[in-house]
XYZ file of C-alpha atoms in Angstrom:
470
model
C 9.763 39.903 24.872
C 7.994 42.494 22.778
C 5.646 41.143 20.097
C 4.509 42.910 16.944
C 1.228 42.604 15.092
C 1.688 41.558 11.470
C 0.499 44.578 9.511
C -1.047 44.471 6.056
C 2.093 46.081 4.627
C 4.342 43.473 6.230
C 2.141 40.626 4.956
C 2.202 42.002 1.401
C 5.985 42.442 1.586
C 6.362 38.801 2.669
C 4.078 37.479 -0.074
C 5.753 39.640 -2.728
C 9.098 38.157 -1.714
C 7.981 34.582 -2.411
C 9.195 33.285 -5.774
C 5.842 31.670 -6.634
C 2.724 32.990 -8.315
C 0.106 33.759 -5.628
C -3.484 34.713 -6.405
C -6.180 35.170 -3.729
C -9.881 35.880 -4.206
C -12.728 36.601 -1.814
C -15.774 34.359 -1.497
C -17.362 36.049 -4.548
C -14.367 35.426 -6.818
C -13.051 39.002 -6.682
C -9.239 39.250 -6.635
C -7.957 40.589 -3.320
C -4.259 39.747 -3.761
C -2.153 39.116 -6.876
C 1.634 39.223 -6.680
C 4.169 40.313 -9.276
C 5.284 36.748 -10.037
C 1.697 35.812 -10.962
C 1.454 38.938 -13.080
C 4.673 37.977 -14.854
C 3.336 34.502 -15.616
C 0.058 35.871 -16.966
C 1.542 38.754 -18.946
C -0.616 41.193 -16.982
C -0.171 44.147 -14.646
C -1.188 43.704 -11.004
C -3.599 46.652 -11.354
C -5.426 44.920 -14.237
C -6.413 42.032 -11.953
C -6.931 43.480 -8.460
C -10.550 44.177 -7.589
C -11.909 42.342 -10.626
C -13.751 39.050 -10.916
C -11.590 36.125 -11.975
C -13.659 35.298 -15.069
C -13.561 38.919 -16.225
C -9.771 38.908 -16.382
C -9.420 35.302 -17.583
C -12.456 34.767 -19.852
C -11.299 31.332 -21.075
C -11.830 29.922 -17.568
C -15.167 28.671 -16.260
C -16.498 27.648 -12.871
C -15.629 24.051 -13.842
C -12.078 24.688 -15.088
C -10.912 27.350 -12.614
C -9.250 25.783 -9.567
C -9.968 28.893 -7.483
C -13.697 28.836 -8.265
C -13.882 25.074 -7.675
C -12.384 25.534 -4.206
C -14.846 28.340 -3.438
C -17.662 25.969 -4.384
C -16.466 22.846 -2.543
C -14.470 24.377 0.349
C -11.954 21.563 -0.274
C -8.292 22.060 -1.199
C -6.845 21.022 -4.566
C -3.219 19.964 -4.852
C -1.000 20.020 -7.961
C -3.762 20.277 -10.573
C -2.912 21.208 -14.144
C -4.649 24.259 -15.624
C -4.461 25.631 -19.157
C -6.073 28.986 -19.888
C -5.867 32.221 -21.870
C -5.348 35.605 -20.280
C -7.228 38.702 -21.467
C -4.549 39.307 -24.115
C -5.224 35.917 -25.696
C -1.972 34.318 -24.503
C -2.259 30.585 -23.723
C -0.771 29.697 -20.318
C -0.015 26.437 -18.544
C 0.324 26.137 -14.772
C 0.170 23.549 -12.019
C -1.866 24.893 -9.100
C -2.243 24.206 -5.409
C -5.403 25.935 -4.188
C -6.788 26.052 -0.639
C -9.872 27.620 0.928
C -9.560 30.478 3.433
C -11.837 29.623 6.338
C -12.783 31.269 9.604
C -14.233 28.303 11.415
C -16.971 27.093 9.040
C -17.283 30.462 7.289
C -15.679 30.715 3.836
C -13.733 33.956 3.363
C -12.110 33.166 0.011
C -9.392 31.037 -1.580
C -5.675 31.354 -2.313
C -3.712 29.711 -5.098
C -0.007 29.021 -5.579
C 0.888 28.297 -9.214
C 3.976 27.024 -11.032
C 4.510 28.001 -14.654
C 5.234 25.011 -16.885
C 5.584 27.049 -20.057
C 9.308 27.510 -19.412
C 9.731 23.843 -18.546
C 7.948 22.916 -21.775
C 10.389 25.077 -23.716
C 13.410 23.471 -22.049
C 11.993 19.993 -22.670
C 11.384 20.734 -26.335
C 14.925 22.088 -26.713
C 16.214 18.823 -25.250
C 14.114 16.779 -27.687
C 15.338 18.953 -30.545
C 18.925 18.262 -29.522
C 18.234 14.524 -29.321
C 16.619 14.605 -32.766
C 19.725 16.280 -34.236
C 21.918 13.600 -32.671
C 19.601 10.934 -34.063
C 19.843 12.415 -37.573
C 23.604 11.900 -37.412
C 23.018 8.140 -37.428
C 24.839 7.979 -40.764
C 28.043 8.882 -38.965
C 27.662 5.651 -36.963
C 27.903 7.525 -33.688
C 25.822 6.399 -30.731
C 22.248 7.676 -30.766
C 20.278 8.165 -27.515
C 17.321 6.642 -29.358
C 18.972 3.235 -29.805
C 18.139 0.189 -27.706
C 21.036 -1.080 -25.593
C 19.540 -4.326 -24.262
C 18.564 -7.575 -25.946
C 16.417 -10.402 -24.582
C 19.662 -12.239 -23.735
C 20.353 -9.553 -21.116
C 17.415 -10.838 -19.031
C 19.293 -13.344 -16.848
C 17.118 -16.211 -15.642
C 16.824 -19.972 -15.361
C 13.263 -19.810 -14.004
C 10.859 -21.866 -16.186
C 8.143 -19.192 -16.096
C 10.572 -16.431 -17.116
C 12.003 -18.613 -19.884
C 8.449 -19.064 -21.159
C 7.955 -15.295 -20.885
C 11.084 -14.695 -22.986
C 9.770 -17.094 -25.617
C 6.530 -15.078 -25.744
C 8.548 -11.867 -26.063
C 10.484 -13.372 -28.983
C 7.197 -14.339 -30.656
C 5.634 -10.899 -30.086
C 8.747 -9.218 -31.522
C 7.979 -10.708 -34.934
C 4.647 -8.834 -35.097
C 3.677 -5.162 -35.139
C 1.044 -5.574 -32.419
C 1.158 -3.441 -29.253
C 2.643 -5.087 -26.150
C 1.751 -4.551 -22.483
C 4.411 -5.534 -19.935
C 3.550 -5.578 -16.265
C 5.430 -6.494 -13.139
C 6.711 -4.944 -9.944
C 9.278 -2.143 -9.917
C 12.763 -3.367 -10.776
C 11.778 -6.644 -12.463
C 13.274 -5.646 -15.828
C 10.363 -4.301 -17.875
C 12.512 -1.949 -19.959
C 15.003 -4.742 -20.724
C 12.127 -6.765 -22.186
C 10.800 -3.736 -24.103
C 14.225 -2.987 -25.600
C 14.747 -6.695 -26.286
C 11.473 -6.901 -28.246
C 12.479 -3.840 -30.292
C 15.968 -5.237 -30.921
C 14.491 -8.534 -32.134
C 11.866 -6.894 -34.360
C 11.930 -5.685 -37.962
C 12.093 -2.145 -36.499
C 15.461 -2.715 -34.817
C 17.171 -0.182 -37.119
C 14.598 2.469 -36.179
C 14.622 4.558 -33.001
C 13.686 3.188 -29.571
C 12.328 5.969 -27.362
C 11.320 5.495 -23.714
C 9.164 7.893 -21.695
C 8.109 7.541 -18.060
C 4.503 8.773 -17.931
C 4.491 9.263 -14.159
C 7.565 11.485 -13.940
C 6.176 14.749 -15.351
C 2.913 16.753 -15.234
C 0.118 16.042 -17.710
C 0.426 19.300 -19.673
C 4.149 18.789 -20.176
C 3.677 15.114 -21.073
C 1.159 16.024 -23.771
C 3.569 18.400 -25.531
C 6.431 15.901 -25.171
C 4.402 13.117 -26.790
C 2.577 15.063 -29.495
C 4.813 18.093 -30.105
C 3.824 21.753 -30.242
C 2.868 24.408 -32.767
C 4.147 27.958 -32.514
C 1.901 30.066 -30.287
C 0.259 27.152 -28.480
C 1.613 28.572 -25.203
C 4.018 31.298 -24.145
C 7.387 30.633 -25.785
C 6.156 27.660 -27.820
C 7.682 26.935 -31.235
C 7.074 24.276 -33.888
C 8.486 21.102 -32.314
C 8.199 17.416 -33.023
C 6.949 15.173 -30.221
C 8.088 11.654 -29.363
C 5.523 10.073 -31.688
C 7.070 11.856 -34.663
C 10.624 11.184 -33.478
C 9.812 7.477 -33.007
C 8.363 7.019 -36.504
C 9.716 3.799 -38.002
C 10.627 2.509 -34.552
C 9.205 1.834 -31.087
C 7.804 4.138 -28.389
C 7.993 2.654 -24.877
C 5.577 4.259 -22.395
C 6.495 3.272 -18.840
C 4.076 3.668 -15.893
C 1.252 3.876 -18.408
C -1.358 3.834 -15.629
C 0.043 7.177 -14.388
C -0.888 8.870 -17.660
C -3.933 11.162 -17.206
C -7.145 9.707 -18.629
C -7.603 12.528 -21.142
C -4.157 11.758 -22.595
C -5.020 8.066 -22.683
C -8.002 8.973 -24.877
C -5.653 10.789 -27.285
C -3.320 7.788 -27.313
C -6.264 5.564 -28.226
C -7.002 7.771 -31.216
C -3.370 7.505 -32.341
C -3.565 3.713 -32.167
C -6.799 3.680 -34.142
C -5.961 6.052 -37.004
C -2.138 6.289 -36.902
C -2.043 10.076 -36.765
C -1.370 12.781 -34.176
C -2.122 16.471 -33.790
C 0.433 18.714 -32.125
C -0.563 20.840 -29.143
C -2.046 24.018 -30.592
C -2.058 22.579 -34.116
C -4.979 22.054 -36.493
C -3.510 19.565 -38.970
C -3.016 15.825 -38.491
C 0.363 14.161 -38.981
C 0.723 10.491 -39.919
C 3.073 8.452 -37.703
C 4.301 4.862 -37.936
C 5.105 3.802 -34.387
C 4.886 0.545 -32.465
C 3.682 1.068 -28.899
C 5.021 -0.934 -25.947
C 3.590 -0.001 -22.552
C 4.510 -1.033 -19.032
C 2.939 -0.751 -15.598
C 3.703 -2.004 -12.101
C 0.195 -3.366 -11.507
C -1.862 -5.776 -13.562
C -3.775 -3.990 -16.359
C -7.051 -5.451 -15.072
C -6.430 -4.002 -11.607
C -5.667 -0.602 -13.166
C -8.921 -0.762 -15.140
C -10.846 -1.638 -11.973
C -9.355 1.234 -9.942
C -9.935 3.731 -12.763
C -6.293 4.556 -13.603
C -6.417 2.807 -16.993
C -9.164 3.311 -19.585
C -10.992 0.071 -20.397
C -11.165 0.851 -24.135
C -7.413 1.514 -24.246
C -6.772 -1.682 -22.269
C -8.652 -3.774 -24.826
C -6.739 -2.053 -27.629
C -3.287 -2.482 -26.072
C -3.554 -5.823 -24.314
C -3.140 -7.922 -27.477
C 0.277 -9.241 -26.415
C 0.506 -9.265 -22.589
C 3.741 -10.089 -20.760
C 3.941 -10.659 -17.000
C 7.326 -10.624 -15.241
C 7.191 -12.463 -11.879
C 8.827 -10.741 -8.893
C 12.257 -11.951 -7.834
C 10.956 -13.518 -4.614
C 8.896 -15.976 -6.719
C 11.986 -17.165 -8.619
C 14.587 -17.833 -5.888
C 16.934 -19.715 -8.207
C 17.420 -16.461 -10.110
C 18.636 -14.816 -6.899
C 21.468 -17.327 -6.678
C 22.132 -17.128 -10.437
C 22.377 -13.317 -10.444
C 24.514 -13.369 -7.307
C 26.990 -15.789 -8.866
C 27.141 -14.003 -12.236
C 27.688 -10.566 -10.728
C 30.378 -11.786 -8.335
C 32.217 -13.573 -11.131
C 33.327 -10.166 -12.380
C 35.853 -10.342 -9.585
C 39.213 -11.951 -10.343
C 38.750 -14.261 -7.370
C 36.036 -14.627 -4.782
C 34.763 -17.085 -2.232
C 31.074 -17.011 -1.293
C 30.091 -18.718 1.980
C 26.832 -20.667 1.796
C 25.330 -18.501 4.546
C 25.516 -15.460 2.212
C 23.443 -17.250 -0.415
C 20.963 -18.319 2.288
C 20.593 -14.745 3.562
C 20.132 -13.363 0.042
C 17.561 -16.088 -0.628
C 15.562 -15.306 2.512
C 15.253 -11.566 1.823
C 12.009 -10.584 0.029
C 13.622 -8.058 -2.417
C 10.817 -5.487 -2.786
C 12.962 -3.643 -5.361
C 13.515 -6.911 -7.257
C 16.499 -7.302 -9.629
C 17.437 -3.624 -9.460
C 17.685 -3.798 -5.664
C 19.595 -7.097 -5.797
C 22.201 -5.726 -8.205
C 22.640 -2.556 -6.125
C 23.103 -4.697 -3.007
C 25.728 -6.837 -4.736
C 27.587 -3.678 -5.790
C 27.481 -2.517 -2.165
C 28.901 -5.832 -0.929
C 31.695 -5.729 -3.518
C 32.591 -2.191 -2.481
C 32.608 -3.033 1.231
C 34.599 -6.241 0.899
C 37.282 -4.751 -1.396
C 39.791 -7.595 -1.809
C 38.642 -9.547 1.237
C 36.659 -12.774 1.184
C 32.977 -11.814 1.290
C 31.398 -12.404 4.711
C 28.299 -11.390 6.661
C 30.073 -8.287 7.987
C 29.962 -6.842 4.472
C 26.164 -7.070 4.198
C 23.992 -3.909 4.326
C 21.841 -3.123 7.368
C 18.631 -4.369 5.690
C 20.061 -7.909 5.670
C 21.265 -7.787 9.301
C 17.969 -9.068 10.718
C 18.048 -12.007 8.344
C 21.704 -12.563 9.258
C 20.759 -12.681 12.949
C 18.065 -15.294 12.246
C 20.183 -17.306 9.817
C 21.349 -19.756 12.492
C 17.732 -20.660 13.298
C 16.773 -21.288 9.672
C 17.152 -24.812 8.376
C 17.766 -23.494 4.853
C 16.156 -20.969 2.591
C 15.000 -23.849 0.374
C 12.874 -25.446 3.100
C 11.426 -22.072 4.061
C 10.476 -21.526 0.436
C 8.802 -24.937 0.332
C 6.727 -24.175 3.424
C 5.670 -20.806 2.007
C 4.647 -22.473 -1.259
C 2.611 -25.058 0.612
C 0.811 -22.343 2.596
C 0.102 -20.318 -0.551
C -1.236 -23.324 -2.472
C -3.414 -24.317 0.463
C -4.939 -20.823 0.659
C -5.564 -20.806 -3.100
C -7.264 -24.216 -3.005
C -9.448 -23.139 -0.084
C -10.470 -19.918 -1.846
C -11.241 -21.746 -5.092
C -13.258 -24.299 -3.150
C -15.273 -21.617 -1.359
C -16.137 -19.947 -4.677
C -16.831 -23.168 -6.615
C -13.892 -22.484 -8.937
C -14.748 -18.838 -9.681
C -11.380 -17.119 -10.239
C -12.657 -13.552 -9.893
C -14.363 -14.218 -6.530
C -11.394 -16.234 -5.245
C -9.017 -13.397 -6.165
C -11.141 -10.969 -4.124
C -11.010 -13.313 -1.111
C -7.211 -13.561 -1.426
C -6.927 -9.800 -2.098
C -4.781 -10.259 -5.214
C -5.383 -9.357 -8.896
C -7.349 -11.929 -10.879
C -4.531 -12.231 -13.405
C -2.030 -13.014 -10.620
C -4.278 -15.767 -9.286
C -4.701 -17.163 -12.816
C -0.923 -17.243 -13.173
C -0.465 -19.050 -9.844
C -3.173 -21.595 -10.706
C -1.414 -22.361 -13.975
C 1.844 -22.905 -12.090
C 0.118 -25.257 -9.660
C -1.402 -27.258 -12.521
C 1.926 -27.577 -14.303
C 3.893 -28.470 -11.168
C 2.157 -31.720 -10.423
C -0.665 -33.618 -12.029
C -1.323 -35.093 -8.592
C -2.277 -31.658 -7.229
C -5.949 -31.266 -8.052
C -6.947 -27.657 -8.550
C -10.694 -26.848 -8.635
C -12.065 -26.320 -12.126
C -11.568 -22.736 -13.286
C -14.796 -20.939 -14.088
C -14.779 -17.270 -15.076
C -17.195 -14.787 -13.637
C -20.292 -14.040 -15.689
């Protein structure tokens, strides 16, 4: 088979055919390749960039802010990093860059960058928010608004004592204007609680707006939250952000610990002075918004691992709410199973099905349980529900079901083991919760919660005296 050497012309033709912005520099920062897509993003001609130093063409960049120059300095790749800069014509651009060094063994030859333009995505997002705002302004027509809450606290189905206590706290917090932090594993029902608090509050007639902070890049999230001024980036127009749209109501920020730290600092300023500044704007705008945040780890753990600013944590954590995972409230598994199956005109549920559902650990919590029930209903059609209708993930439990005495006794043994480990850890640390939590490899707040449960369960169970770390 005949082989062909890849010529320079062929390589350029291949790179020019890729629908991504590609920019390569040599080890001195001089541009050696710059494709037409990159030129289109930057509003430049290819000839204006080739053969010139990066900082000469893009003077707003520095060695600290340029991803290409950082890679030349460190010889380490950078993946999906946001970059905002001006080109030589003064146009403000936003991209997300993946930049890698070009190495020949240990020798650095240069660096190459692949960039995605988020200016267009920003424009589309702002158009969507504008459309939602117009729908919201038609509230007087009594049509449904996408900024209304649809859940109340009654929609959180539980008979677990700890969750009932949590709902009572949520009801109490609803009567105030203080910020609320909700934390719990994925699928435990954090947004139901957030909407329920809004629905129970004096702001219930105002908008309820939810935003997942981990679903979009930082530069896009900033413009979504704070809005934009015309000219702040290519295609930008005057646009309200979610803070302005949520005025008089509640803004729910999910996966708060995924928000970049620089945006968390801006959020802190909003909480402190009640005003925002749009991206590219110079004037401040007063807003009246209640903030409810949620995360899937304890706030203290997020502070410790650096994903949550300590100053913002102390400002937001006035009214904390913890939602226990479904595996820690097994009675709710049976309750949800019964309630969801009652939607059927008639059904019979063998005890073994309840035992299998009770033995599964439900990593996706209530959301996963409800999806599984829907699957079982679909599979069984009009038949009596049996083990043959269970999804594959429950098959292993089904195979072991005959060897299990009951899921209740298994739960009891697991509780005994957990309580024994907690008592041993607390004994080893002379009652120091922080040190015991590190031994058990769980968040301090989780251990505190479990200790409280142990104390309430039985006065005969003696838990070592709780002493906080200095």
